[in-house]
mmCIF file of C-alpha atoms in Angstrom:
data_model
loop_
_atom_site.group_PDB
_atom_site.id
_atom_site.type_symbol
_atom_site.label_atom_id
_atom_site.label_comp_id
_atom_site.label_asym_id
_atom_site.label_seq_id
_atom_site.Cartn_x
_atom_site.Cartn_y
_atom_site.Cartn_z
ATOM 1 C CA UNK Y 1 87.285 150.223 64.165
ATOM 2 C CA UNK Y 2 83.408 150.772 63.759
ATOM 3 C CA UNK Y 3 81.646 151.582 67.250
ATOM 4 C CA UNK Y 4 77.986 151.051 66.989
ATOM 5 C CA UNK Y 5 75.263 151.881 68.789
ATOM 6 C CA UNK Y 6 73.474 148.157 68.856
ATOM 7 C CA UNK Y 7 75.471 145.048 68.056
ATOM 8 C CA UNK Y 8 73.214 142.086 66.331
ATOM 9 C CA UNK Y 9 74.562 138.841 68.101
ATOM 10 C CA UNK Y 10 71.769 136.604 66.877
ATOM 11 C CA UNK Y 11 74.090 134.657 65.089
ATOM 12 C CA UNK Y 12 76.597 134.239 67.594
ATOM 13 C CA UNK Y 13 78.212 131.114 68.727
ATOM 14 C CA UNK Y 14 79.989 129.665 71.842
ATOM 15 C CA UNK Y 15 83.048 129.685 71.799
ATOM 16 C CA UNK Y 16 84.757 126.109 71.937
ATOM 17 C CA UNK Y 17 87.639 126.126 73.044
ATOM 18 C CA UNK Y 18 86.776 128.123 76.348
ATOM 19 C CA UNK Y 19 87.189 126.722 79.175
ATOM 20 C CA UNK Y 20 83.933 125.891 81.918
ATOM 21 C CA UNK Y 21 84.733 126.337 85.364
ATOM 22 C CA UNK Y 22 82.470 126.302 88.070
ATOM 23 C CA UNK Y 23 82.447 128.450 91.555
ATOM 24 C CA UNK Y 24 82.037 126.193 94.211
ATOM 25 C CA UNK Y 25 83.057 126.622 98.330
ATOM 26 C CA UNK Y 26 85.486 124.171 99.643
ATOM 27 C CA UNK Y 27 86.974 123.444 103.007
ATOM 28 C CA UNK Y 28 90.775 123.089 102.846
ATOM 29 C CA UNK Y 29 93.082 123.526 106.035
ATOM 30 C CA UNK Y 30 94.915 126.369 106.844
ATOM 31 C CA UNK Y 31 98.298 124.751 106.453
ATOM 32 C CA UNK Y 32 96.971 123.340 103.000
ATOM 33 C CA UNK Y 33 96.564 126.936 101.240
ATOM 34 C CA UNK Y 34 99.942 128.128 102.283
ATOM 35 C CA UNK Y 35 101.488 125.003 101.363
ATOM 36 C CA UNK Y 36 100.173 126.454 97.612
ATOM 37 C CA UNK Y 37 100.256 129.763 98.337
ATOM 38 C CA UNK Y 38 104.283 129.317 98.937
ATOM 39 C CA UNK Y 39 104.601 127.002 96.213
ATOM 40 C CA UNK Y 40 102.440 129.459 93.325
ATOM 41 C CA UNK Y 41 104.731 132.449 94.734
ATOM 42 C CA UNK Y 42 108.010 130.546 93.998
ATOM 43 C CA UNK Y 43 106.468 129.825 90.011
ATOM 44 C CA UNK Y 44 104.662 132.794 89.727
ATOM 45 C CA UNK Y 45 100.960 131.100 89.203
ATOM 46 C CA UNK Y 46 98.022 132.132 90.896
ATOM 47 C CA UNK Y 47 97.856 129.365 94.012
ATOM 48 C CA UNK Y 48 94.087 128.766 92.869
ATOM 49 C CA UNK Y 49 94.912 128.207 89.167
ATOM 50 C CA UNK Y 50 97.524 125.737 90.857
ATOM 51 C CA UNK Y 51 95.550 123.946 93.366
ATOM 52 C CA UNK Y 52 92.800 123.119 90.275
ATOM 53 C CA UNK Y 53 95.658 122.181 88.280
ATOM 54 C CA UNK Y 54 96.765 119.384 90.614
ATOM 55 C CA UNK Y 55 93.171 118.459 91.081
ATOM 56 C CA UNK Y 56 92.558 118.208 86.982
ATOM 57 C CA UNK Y 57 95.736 116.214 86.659
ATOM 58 C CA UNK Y 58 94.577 113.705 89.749
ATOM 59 C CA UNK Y 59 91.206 113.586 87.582
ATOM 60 C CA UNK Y 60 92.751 113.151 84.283
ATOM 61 C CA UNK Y 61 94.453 110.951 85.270
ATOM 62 C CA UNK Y 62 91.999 108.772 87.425
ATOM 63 C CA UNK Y 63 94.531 109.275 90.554
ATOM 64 C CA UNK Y 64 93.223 106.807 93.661
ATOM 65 C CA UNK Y 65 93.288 108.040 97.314
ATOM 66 C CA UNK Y 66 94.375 105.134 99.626
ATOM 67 C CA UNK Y 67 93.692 106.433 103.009
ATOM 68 C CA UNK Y 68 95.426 104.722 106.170
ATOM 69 C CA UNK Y 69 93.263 105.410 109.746
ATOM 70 C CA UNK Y 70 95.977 105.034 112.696
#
């Protein structure tokens, strides 16, 4: 393997298949994140990579919330 000093990435492209992700701060209960945290611990995925999980397959799938008030 060649090091260099300079690299030319003028021709460079984005890469496709990469995934975008965006940071964003959300307000979830307490009782919420160790509901995941529990859950990613007994499958051995990061509880963050499984909380957007759900939330992409809810999306993907064009899930509907049906909220009852009492």
């Amino acid at each position: 393997m060649t090091v260099r000093e300079e690299y030319d990435f003028s021709n460079a492209r984005k890469n496709p298949y990469a995934m975008k992700k965006k940071q964003i701060s959300i307000n979830i209960d307490v009782s919420t994140i160790e509901y995941f945290k529990a859950l990613s611990s007994q499958n051995g995925i990061p509880y963050q990579l499984l909380i957007n999980s759900y939330l992409k397959e809810c999306a993907d799938s064009h899930k509907t919330l049906s909220l009852h008030w009492d």
